Every structure is written in C-alpha cells, then in structure tokens.
Amino acid sequence: MDELLLIPGPTQVPPEVREAVSRQMINHRGPAFTVLYQEIQQELRPVFGSEEDILIFPASGTGVMESAVVNLFSPGDRVLSVVMGEFGERFAVIAQAFGVQVDRLTVPSGTAATAEAVARHLDAAGPERYRAVIVTHNETSTGVLLDLPAVAAAVKARGPLLVVDAVSALGGVETRCAEWGVDVLVTGSQKALMTPPGLGLVYVSPAAWEAVEQAKLPRYYWDYRRARKSAAKGQTPYTPAVGLLFGLREALKLIHAEGLDNVYARHRRMARAFRAGARALGLELLAEDDVASPVVTAVKVPEGIESSQIIKGLREKHRVIVAGGQGELSGRIFRVAHMGAARPEQMVQVLEATGRILFDLGLAAAPDAGAEAARRVYEEAAVVNG
Ligand code: PMP
C-alpha cells in the first residue's frame, strides 16, 4: 500500500502531473515554451480572479514572500503584519530583515484576525502610517482561514496596500484578487495546486505596480519589472522550471475539468467531514468552525499522550503521513491536510486509522466513530446536492 500523504504541502501529486513533469525539456526561448506559458496564464486567471499576467519564479513560497517585500518597500517604510501563526510571523520577520518597520497585530493561536480589528488598528494608527498591511489568507500552522474579502475591504477603505500570503490557500479557497482589492498575492505550486514544490506565483495589482516602480529596496532576481517585461513575450527573465510548468499546466487542467466551484466545495466538505470525524473520536480542534480552514485542520493532542504516539502511529502502523505542530504548538497539535488532490474517502481512511490508534490507547470508545461521522457528512452533502 502506498503512503497516504496528508501534510499541508507538499501534497499528493496526481499521476497526470507526475507524468508531465518528467517530459523531455524544451527550449525556454522557443515557441513551444510560449504556448506552455500562455496556456498556464489563461488557466490561472480564474484561480487568482484576475486578468493580470501572473509572475512565475522558480522558488518556494518563502522566496516569493521575500519578493513582495523587496519589490514594494523602501528602507524605513512601515507595515502592519497581521499574525495568526507561524507564517504570519515569517512574513513580518522577512520584512524586518530588509529594514522595513513592522507593527504586528497578533491574535491567539487558532483564532482569526477580524476585519473590525484590522480597521480599528488602522484607524488608531492614522491614515498615513502604513505602506501596507500583510496578511495570511490561510494560516497553515493553526488551520485558520482569514475572511480575506472583509479584511481587504477594510484595508482598501483606508489606503495601504494589501499583501497576501496565499501559499496554502490558492487553488483550494476561492480567491478574487481584482474584485477584493488585493495588491500582491503570493503562492506556491506544492499545496492546493497539486504540483511538486518549486514554483512561486505572484499576482500584482495596478496600484502595486506603481509601488514597485517607487520602491527603493535592492532587488535583482526578484525584480517584478523584469519578470513583467518577459511575461509580455511569454517568457521568464531567467531559466524557468520547465518541468514544473509542464506539471502545473496539467494540474490546472484537472482543476478546471473538476470545476473551480466543485474544487472549493470538495475542500470545504472534506474539512467538515474530517472535523466531524475527529470530534466523534473525542478529539478537540484548535480552531472554531466559523474560522476553520477548508484546507488543513489542526487537532489538539489529547491529555496524557504525546503527539508522536499519533503521528508516528499513523505513519508506522497505517502508512498515513500527517504533520505535527510548529513553534509554540509543537507537541500540542497534529495537522491533517485536505488540500489539492486529497479525496473525501481519504478523510475516512485517516479517521479510521486515528480511531484505531486512540482505541488501542484506551482513548476512544469506538474506533469507527470518526469514519462513520465523516461518511454521514458526505451522505448529507450528497442529499443536499442531489
Ligand atoms: N506561507 C504559508 C501559509 C505556508 O503554508 C507555507 C508553507 N507551509 C509558506 C508560507 C512557506 O512556503 P515554502 O515552505 O514553500 O517556502
């Protein structure tokens, strides 16, 4: 039996995508590459909710987070970082590393920052204080989804640029960059986009392009202006990750064949089913339902056992791979992703395995209660949709 990979990235890569990434290389300055590049642009538009060319770098998500900082800011600029967990904190630290002044709006682990809280902070700070507000659409370390349209509206009404880390959201959560007023949104290939790690993708709004022209921080590899010039010719300024782009094109075809709305609904349904199943096993969840992520769920480790008993047990006895906690949540939670190519029946599988482990530890009354609860969610969804 293959391992069942349910970590929040890299995620399972579908066979069509795996085959595509192993194809023979092509000339990245020739016409076949331009066709590949333009097809990808076409298929990315509805996923980003924008008609702009998306800039694509060979990079991990952190790389394109850094790209946003060096392209938008000048030394001494001040930004507000909304921190809901490890990745919000990472963006703040990257900005600080480049001499940007960072104020933090930090919320407790497992909760979401609200649009009201952001608005209040901005109003108290005064209109000219911040060049930008930086947020995380889906905080992977806690399994919390930000209400991005509401936060975007609050930020836009007050003037600063809005920079979004959508590394674990884009492709699994509806995103409308243009309509919502996002200025820069960065993501990676290895999560809901079902492609191996190594591509960083960036949306830049017209207002952000003006900021890019004015920004004084040094940049070369990440310079959005160079990337845009090449994009207009269907190319990238430096050697692109051709194999990964072959893969991304296939992944996008799969997403559109399923239908974007169906993809988002599948993610929400998997989250609901997994959450119901975990609760049926007596487990507590880190995030409340109203802010729960559709792509990853953080589960509290029950009192009296170590997180490794679950994580290692799942791996060694059931070949199911889940993630632990990060930072202050290390040892206190485990995280199960339902992201990208993950299927509803895989939630049943991980709940069966978890139920077995908890039952053997004397912590669950019925090992199958979780899987049954998840199946019930799917049955109810089928009735509603039918
Ligand atoms: N932001 C978020 C929300 C993430 O989930 C991740 C990856 N887990 C990153 C940033 C960093 O991406 P990478 O590991 O590709 O640098």
Coordinates of C-alpha atoms and ligand atoms in Angstrom, one line a residue:
M1 CA 0.0 0.0 0.0
D2 CA 1.3 3.5 -0.9
E3 CA 1.7 6.1 1.8
L4 CA -1.2 8.4 2.2
L5 CA 0.3 11.9 2.2
L6 CA -1.9 14.3 4.2
I7 CA 0.6 17.0 5.2
P8 CA -0.1 20.6 4.3
G9 CA 2.4 20.6 1.4
P10 CA 3.9 19.2 -0.5
T11 CA 0.6 17.4 -1.2
Q12 CA -0.2 14.4 -3.3
V13 CA 0.6 14.9 -7.0
P14 CA -1.8 13.3 -9.4
P15 CA -0.4 10.8 -12.0
E16 CA -1.1 13.2 -14.9
V17 CA 1.0 15.8 -13.3
R18 CA 3.8 13.4 -12.3
E19 CA 4.0 12.2 -15.9
A20 CA 4.1 15.8 -17.2
V21 CA 7.0 16.9 -15.0
S22 CA 9.1 14.1 -16.3
R23 CA 8.8 15.1 -20.0
Q24 CA 11.8 16.0 -22.2
M25 CA 12.9 19.6 -21.9
I26 CA 12.1 22.2 -24.5
N27 CA 13.8 25.5 -25.5
H28 CA 12.6 28.0 -23.0
R29 CA 13.2 30.7 -25.6
G30 CA 11.3 29.0 -28.3
P31 CA 7.7 29.0 -29.4
A32 CA 6.6 25.8 -27.6
F33 CA 7.5 27.4 -24.3
T34 CA 5.5 30.5 -25.1
V35 CA 2.5 28.3 -25.8
L36 CA 3.0 26.5 -22.5
Y37 CA 3.4 29.8 -20.6
Q38 CA 0.4 31.4 -22.2
E39 CA -1.8 28.3 -21.5
I40 CA -0.8 28.4 -17.9
Q41 CA -1.6 32.2 -17.7
Q42 CA -5.0 31.5 -19.2
E43 CA -5.9 28.8 -16.7
L44 CA -4.5 30.8 -13.8
R45 CA -6.8 33.7 -14.3
P46 CA -10.0 32.3 -12.8
V47 CA -7.9 30.8 -9.9
F48 CA -6.5 34.2 -9.0
G49 CA -9.6 36.1 -10.0
S50 CA -7.6 38.4 -12.2
E51 CA -6.8 39.2 -15.8
E52 CA -3.2 40.2 -15.0
D53 CA -0.3 38.1 -16.0
I54 CA 0.9 36.1 -13.0
L55 CA 4.6 36.2 -12.4
I56 CA 6.2 32.8 -12.0
F57 CA 9.5 32.2 -10.3
P58 CA 11.5 29.1 -9.6
A59 CA 11.1 29.4 -5.8
S60 CA 9.4 28.1 -2.7
G61 CA 6.7 30.1 -1.1
T62 CA 9.1 31.9 1.3
G63 CA 11.0 33.1 -1.8
V64 CA 8.0 34.8 -3.3
M65 CA 7.1 36.3 0.2
E66 CA 10.6 37.9 0.1
S67 CA 9.9 39.0 -3.5
A68 CA 6.9 41.0 -2.3
V69 CA 8.9 42.8 0.3
V70 CA 11.8 43.8 -1.9
N71 CA 9.5 44.9 -4.8
L72 CA 7.1 47.0 -2.7
F73 CA 9.0 48.7 0.0
S74 CA 11.8 51.2 0.8
P75 CA 14.0 51.2 3.8
G76 CA 12.1 52.7 6.7
D77 CA 8.7 52.1 5.3
R78 CA 6.2 50.9 8.0
V79 CA 3.8 48.0 7.5
L80 CA 1.2 46.2 9.6
S81 CA 1.7 42.5 9.8
V82 CA -1.4 40.5 10.8
V83 CA 0.0 37.5 12.6
M84 CA -2.3 34.4 13.2
G85 CA 0.6 31.9 13.5
E86 CA 4.0 30.9 12.2
F87 CA 3.6 32.0 8.6
G88 CA 2.2 35.4 9.5
E89 CA 5.2 35.8 11.8
R90 CA 7.5 34.7 9.0
F91 CA 6.3 37.4 6.7
A92 CA 6.9 40.0 9.4
V93 CA 10.4 38.8 10.0
I94 CA 11.2 38.8 6.3
A95 CA 10.1 42.5 6.1
Q96 CA 12.2 43.3 9.2
A97 CA 15.2 41.6 7.6
F98 CA 15.1 44.2 4.8
G99 CA 14.8 47.2 7.2
V100 CA 11.1 47.6 6.9
Q101 CA 9.4 48.8 10.2
V102 CA 6.9 46.2 11.2
D103 CA 4.0 46.6 13.7
R104 CA 2.2 43.4 14.5
L105 CA -1.5 42.7 15.1
T106 CA -1.2 39.3 16.7
V107 CA -4.2 37.1 17.5
P108 CA -4.2 33.9 19.7
S109 CA -3.4 30.6 18.0
G110 CA -6.4 29.1 16.5
T111 CA -8.3 32.4 16.1
A112 CA -8.6 34.7 13.1
A113 CA -8.0 38.4 12.9
T114 CA -11.2 40.1 12.1
A115 CA -11.8 42.9 9.6
E116 CA -13.0 45.0 12.5
A117 CA -9.8 44.5 14.5
V118 CA -7.7 45.5 11.4
A119 CA -9.9 48.5 10.8
R120 CA -9.6 49.6 14.4
H121 CA -5.9 49.2 14.4
L122 CA -5.5 51.2 11.1
D123 CA -7.8 54.0 12.4
A124 CA -5.9 54.3 15.7
A125 CA -2.6 54.5 13.8
G126 CA -3.8 57.2 11.4
P127 CA -4.1 57.4 7.7
E128 CA -0.5 57.7 6.5
R129 CA 1.2 55.3 9.0
Y130 CA 1.3 52.1 7.0
R131 CA 2.6 51.5 3.4
A132 CA 1.0 48.1 3.5
V133 CA -1.0 45.5 5.5
I134 CA 0.4 42.0 5.3
V135 CA -2.0 39.0 5.9
T136 CA -2.1 35.3 5.6
H137 CA -5.1 34.0 3.8
N138 CA -4.9 30.5 5.3
E139 CA -2.6 30.2 8.3
T140 CA -1.3 26.7 7.8
S141 CA 0.2 26.4 11.3
T142 CA -3.2 26.7 13.0
G143 CA -5.7 25.7 10.4
V144 CA -7.4 29.1 10.4
L145 CA -8.9 30.9 7.4
L146 CA -8.9 34.7 7.3
D147 CA -12.0 36.4 6.0
L148 CA -10.0 37.9 3.2
P149 CA -12.8 39.8 1.3
A150 CA -13.8 41.6 4.5
V151 CA -10.2 42.3 5.6
A152 CA -9.4 43.5 2.1
A153 CA -12.4 45.9 2.1
A154 CA -11.3 47.3 5.5
V155 CA -7.7 47.9 4.2
K156 CA -8.8 49.3 0.9
A157 CA -11.1 51.8 2.5
R158 CA -8.1 53.1 4.4
G159 CA -5.4 53.3 1.8
P160 CA -2.5 50.9 2.5
L161 CA -1.5 48.2 0.0
L162 CA -2.7 44.7 0.8
V163 CA -0.2 41.9 0.6
V164 CA -1.5 38.4 0.9
D165 CA 0.3 35.1 1.7
A166 CA -1.9 32.6 -0.1
V167 CA 0.6 29.8 -0.2
S168 CA -1.7 27.3 1.3
A169 CA -5.0 28.8 0.1
L170 CA -4.8 29.5 -3.6
G171 CA -6.5 26.7 -5.6
G172 CA -8.3 25.4 -2.5
V173 CA -10.1 28.5 -1.4
E174 CA -12.0 31.0 -3.6
T175 CA -9.7 33.9 -4.4
R176 CA -10.7 37.1 -6.3
C177 CA -7.7 39.3 -6.4
A178 CA -9.1 42.1 -8.6
E179 CA -12.6 42.2 -7.1
W180 CA -11.4 42.2 -3.5
G181 CA -8.7 44.7 -4.0
V182 CA -5.7 42.6 -3.2
D183 CA -2.4 44.2 -4.3
V184 CA 0.1 41.4 -4.1
L185 CA -0.7 37.8 -3.6
V186 CA 1.9 35.1 -3.4
T187 CA 1.5 31.3 -3.6
G188 CA 3.4 28.1 -4.2
S189 CA 2.9 25.1 -6.5
Q190 CA 3.1 22.4 -3.9
K191 CA -0.2 22.7 -2.0
A192 CA -3.7 23.1 -3.4
L193 CA -2.2 23.5 -6.9
M194 CA -1.2 19.8 -6.8
T195 CA 2.3 20.3 -8.4
P196 CA 5.7 19.4 -6.9
P197 CA 7.4 22.2 -4.8
G198 CA 9.4 24.8 -6.7
L199 CA 7.2 27.3 -8.3
G200 CA 6.3 30.7 -6.7
L201 CA 3.4 32.6 -8.3
V202 CA 2.7 36.2 -7.8
Y203 CA -0.3 38.5 -8.6
V204 CA 0.5 42.2 -8.8
S205 CA -2.3 44.8 -8.9
P206 CA -2.1 48.0 -11.0
A207 CA -1.7 50.0 -7.7
A208 CA 1.1 47.7 -6.6
W209 CA 2.9 48.2 -10.0
E210 CA 3.2 51.9 -9.1
A211 CA 4.7 50.9 -5.7
V212 CA 7.1 48.6 -7.5
E213 CA 8.3 51.5 -9.6
Q214 CA 8.9 53.7 -6.5
A215 CA 10.3 51.0 -4.1
K216 CA 14.0 51.5 -3.2
L217 CA 15.0 48.2 -1.7
P218 CA 17.6 46.4 -3.8
R219 CA 16.5 43.5 -5.9
Y220 CA 17.6 41.7 -9.0
Y221 CA 16.4 38.1 -9.2
W222 CA 13.0 39.1 -7.8
D223 CA 12.6 42.3 -9.8
Y224 CA 8.9 42.2 -10.8
R225 CA 9.6 44.8 -13.6
R226 CA 12.0 42.3 -15.4
A227 CA 9.5 39.5 -14.9
R228 CA 6.7 41.6 -16.3
K229 CA 8.7 42.5 -19.4
S230 CA 9.5 38.9 -20.1
A231 CA 5.9 37.8 -19.4
A232 CA 4.7 40.1 -22.1
K233 CA 6.7 37.9 -24.5
G234 CA 5.5 34.7 -23.0
Q235 CA 8.8 34.1 -21.3
T236 CA 10.6 34.5 -17.9
P237 CA 13.8 36.5 -17.4
Y238 CA 15.9 33.6 -16.3
T239 CA 15.7 29.9 -16.9
P240 CA 12.2 28.7 -15.8
A241 CA 11.5 25.5 -14.0
V242 CA 10.2 24.0 -17.3
G243 CA 9.4 20.6 -15.9
L244 CA 7.3 22.1 -13.1
L245 CA 5.5 24.3 -15.6
F246 CA 4.5 21.2 -17.6
G247 CA 3.2 19.8 -14.4
L248 CA 1.3 23.0 -13.4
R249 CA -0.4 23.0 -16.8
E250 CA -1.7 19.5 -16.2
A251 CA -2.8 20.3 -12.6
L252 CA -4.7 23.4 -13.8
K253 CA -6.4 21.3 -16.5
L254 CA -7.5 18.9 -13.7
I255 CA -8.8 21.7 -11.6
H256 CA -10.8 23.2 -14.4
A257 CA -12.1 19.8 -15.5
E258 CA -13.5 19.3 -12.0
G259 CA -14.7 22.9 -12.0
L260 CA -13.3 25.5 -9.7
D261 CA -16.5 25.8 -7.6
N262 CA -16.6 22.0 -7.2
V263 CA -12.9 22.0 -6.1
Y264 CA -13.7 24.6 -3.5
A265 CA -16.8 22.7 -2.4
R266 CA -14.8 19.5 -2.1
H267 CA -12.3 21.2 0.1
R268 CA -15.0 22.5 2.4
R269 CA -16.7 19.2 2.5
M270 CA -13.5 17.3 3.4
A271 CA -12.9 19.8 6.2
R272 CA -16.4 19.4 7.5
A273 CA -16.2 15.6 7.4
F274 CA -12.8 15.5 9.0
R275 CA -13.8 17.8 11.7
A276 CA -17.0 15.9 12.4
G277 CA -15.0 12.7 12.5
A278 CA -12.3 14.0 14.8
R279 CA -14.9 15.2 17.2
A280 CA -16.7 11.9 17.1
L281 CA -13.5 10.3 18.3
G282 CA -13.4 12.7 21.2
L283 CA -10.7 14.9 19.8
E284 CA -10.7 18.7 20.2
L285 CA -10.0 21.0 17.3
L286 CA -7.7 24.1 17.6
A287 CA -10.0 26.4 15.5
E288 CA -13.7 27.1 15.9
D289 CA -15.9 26.1 13.0
D290 CA -16.5 29.7 11.9
V291 CA -12.8 30.3 11.1
A292 CA -11.9 26.8 10.3
S293 CA -9.6 26.3 7.3
P294 CA -11.1 24.3 4.3
V295 CA -7.6 23.0 3.5
V296 CA -6.0 21.9 6.8
T297 CA -7.3 21.0 10.3
A298 CA -5.2 21.3 13.5
V299 CA -6.3 18.7 16.1
K300 CA -5.3 19.0 19.8
V301 CA -3.3 16.1 21.1
P302 CA -5.4 14.5 24.0
E303 CA -4.1 15.0 27.5
G304 CA -1.8 12.2 28.7
I305 CA -0.3 11.2 25.4
E306 CA 2.5 12.5 23.2
S307 CA 1.8 13.9 19.7
S308 CA 4.3 11.3 18.4
Q309 CA 2.0 8.5 19.5
I310 CA -0.5 9.7 16.9
I311 CA 1.8 10.9 14.2
K312 CA 4.3 8.0 14.4
G313 CA 1.5 5.5 14.9
L314 CA -0.3 6.8 11.8
R315 CA 2.9 6.5 9.8
E316 CA 4.2 3.2 11.1
K317 CA 1.0 1.2 11.5
H318 CA -1.2 2.8 8.9
R319 CA 1.2 4.5 6.4
V320 CA -0.7 7.8 6.8
I321 CA 1.5 10.8 6.9
V322 CA 0.3 13.8 8.9
A323 CA 2.1 16.9 10.2
G324 CA 2.9 18.0 13.8
G325 CA 2.7 21.4 15.3
Q326 CA 5.1 24.2 14.7
G327 CA 6.6 26.7 17.1
E328 CA 4.6 27.0 20.3
L329 CA 2.2 24.4 19.1
S330 CA 4.9 21.8 18.6
G331 CA 3.8 18.7 20.5
R332 CA 0.3 20.1 21.2
I333 CA -1.4 19.5 17.9
F334 CA -1.3 17.4 14.8
R335 CA -2.4 18.7 11.4
V336 CA -4.2 16.8 8.7
A337 CA -4.4 18.5 5.3
H338 CA -7.4 18.1 3.0
M339 CA -5.8 20.0 0.2
G340 CA -5.2 19.8 -3.5
A341 CA -5.6 16.2 -4.8
A342 CA -6.8 14.9 -1.4
R343 CA -10.1 12.9 -1.8
P344 CA -13.1 12.6 0.5
E345 CA -12.5 8.9 1.1
Q346 CA -9.0 9.7 2.3
M347 CA -10.6 11.6 5.3
V348 CA -12.4 8.4 6.1
Q349 CA -9.1 6.5 5.9
V350 CA -7.2 8.8 8.2
L351 CA -10.1 8.8 10.7
E352 CA -10.2 5.0 10.7
A353 CA -6.5 4.9 11.3
T354 CA -6.7 7.6 14.0
G355 CA -9.7 5.9 15.6
R356 CA -7.7 2.6 15.8
I357 CA -4.8 4.3 17.5
L358 CA -7.0 6.1 20.0
F359 CA -8.9 2.9 20.7
D360 CA -5.7 1.0 21.3
L361 CA -4.6 3.7 23.8
G362 CA -8.0 3.4 25.5
L363 CA -8.9 6.9 24.4
A364 CA -11.8 6.2 22.1
A365 CA -14.9 4.2 22.9
A366 CA -15.5 3.1 19.3
P367 CA -12.7 3.1 16.7
D368 CA -15.1 3.5 13.8
A369 CA -17.0 6.5 15.2
G370 CA -14.8 9.0 13.3
A371 CA -15.1 7.4 10.0
E372 CA -18.8 6.9 10.4
A373 CA -19.3 10.6 11.2
A374 CA -17.3 11.6 8.2
R375 CA -19.4 9.3 5.9
R376 CA -22.6 10.9 7.3
V377 CA -21.3 14.3 6.3
Y378 CA -20.8 13.1 2.8
E379 CA -24.2 11.4 2.6
E380 CA -25.9 14.6 3.8
A381 CA -24.0 16.7 1.3
A382 CA -25.0 14.2 -1.4
V383 CA -28.7 14.5 -0.5
V384 CA -28.4 18.3 -0.4
N385 CA -26.6 18.5 -3.7
G386 CA -28.8 15.8 -5.3
Ligands
PMP1 N1 3.1 30.6 4.0 C1 2.2 29.6 4.3 C2 0.8 30.0 4.7 C3 2.6 28.3 4.2 O1 1.7 27.3 4.4 C4 3.9 28.0 3.8 C5 4.4 26.5 3.7 N2 3.9 25.7 4.6 C6 4.8 29.0 3.5 C7 4.3 30.3 3.6 C8 6.2 28.8 3.1 O2 6.3 28.2 1.9 P1 7.6 27.4 1.5 O3 7.8 26.3 2.5 O4 7.3 26.9 0.1 O5 8.7 28.4 1.5

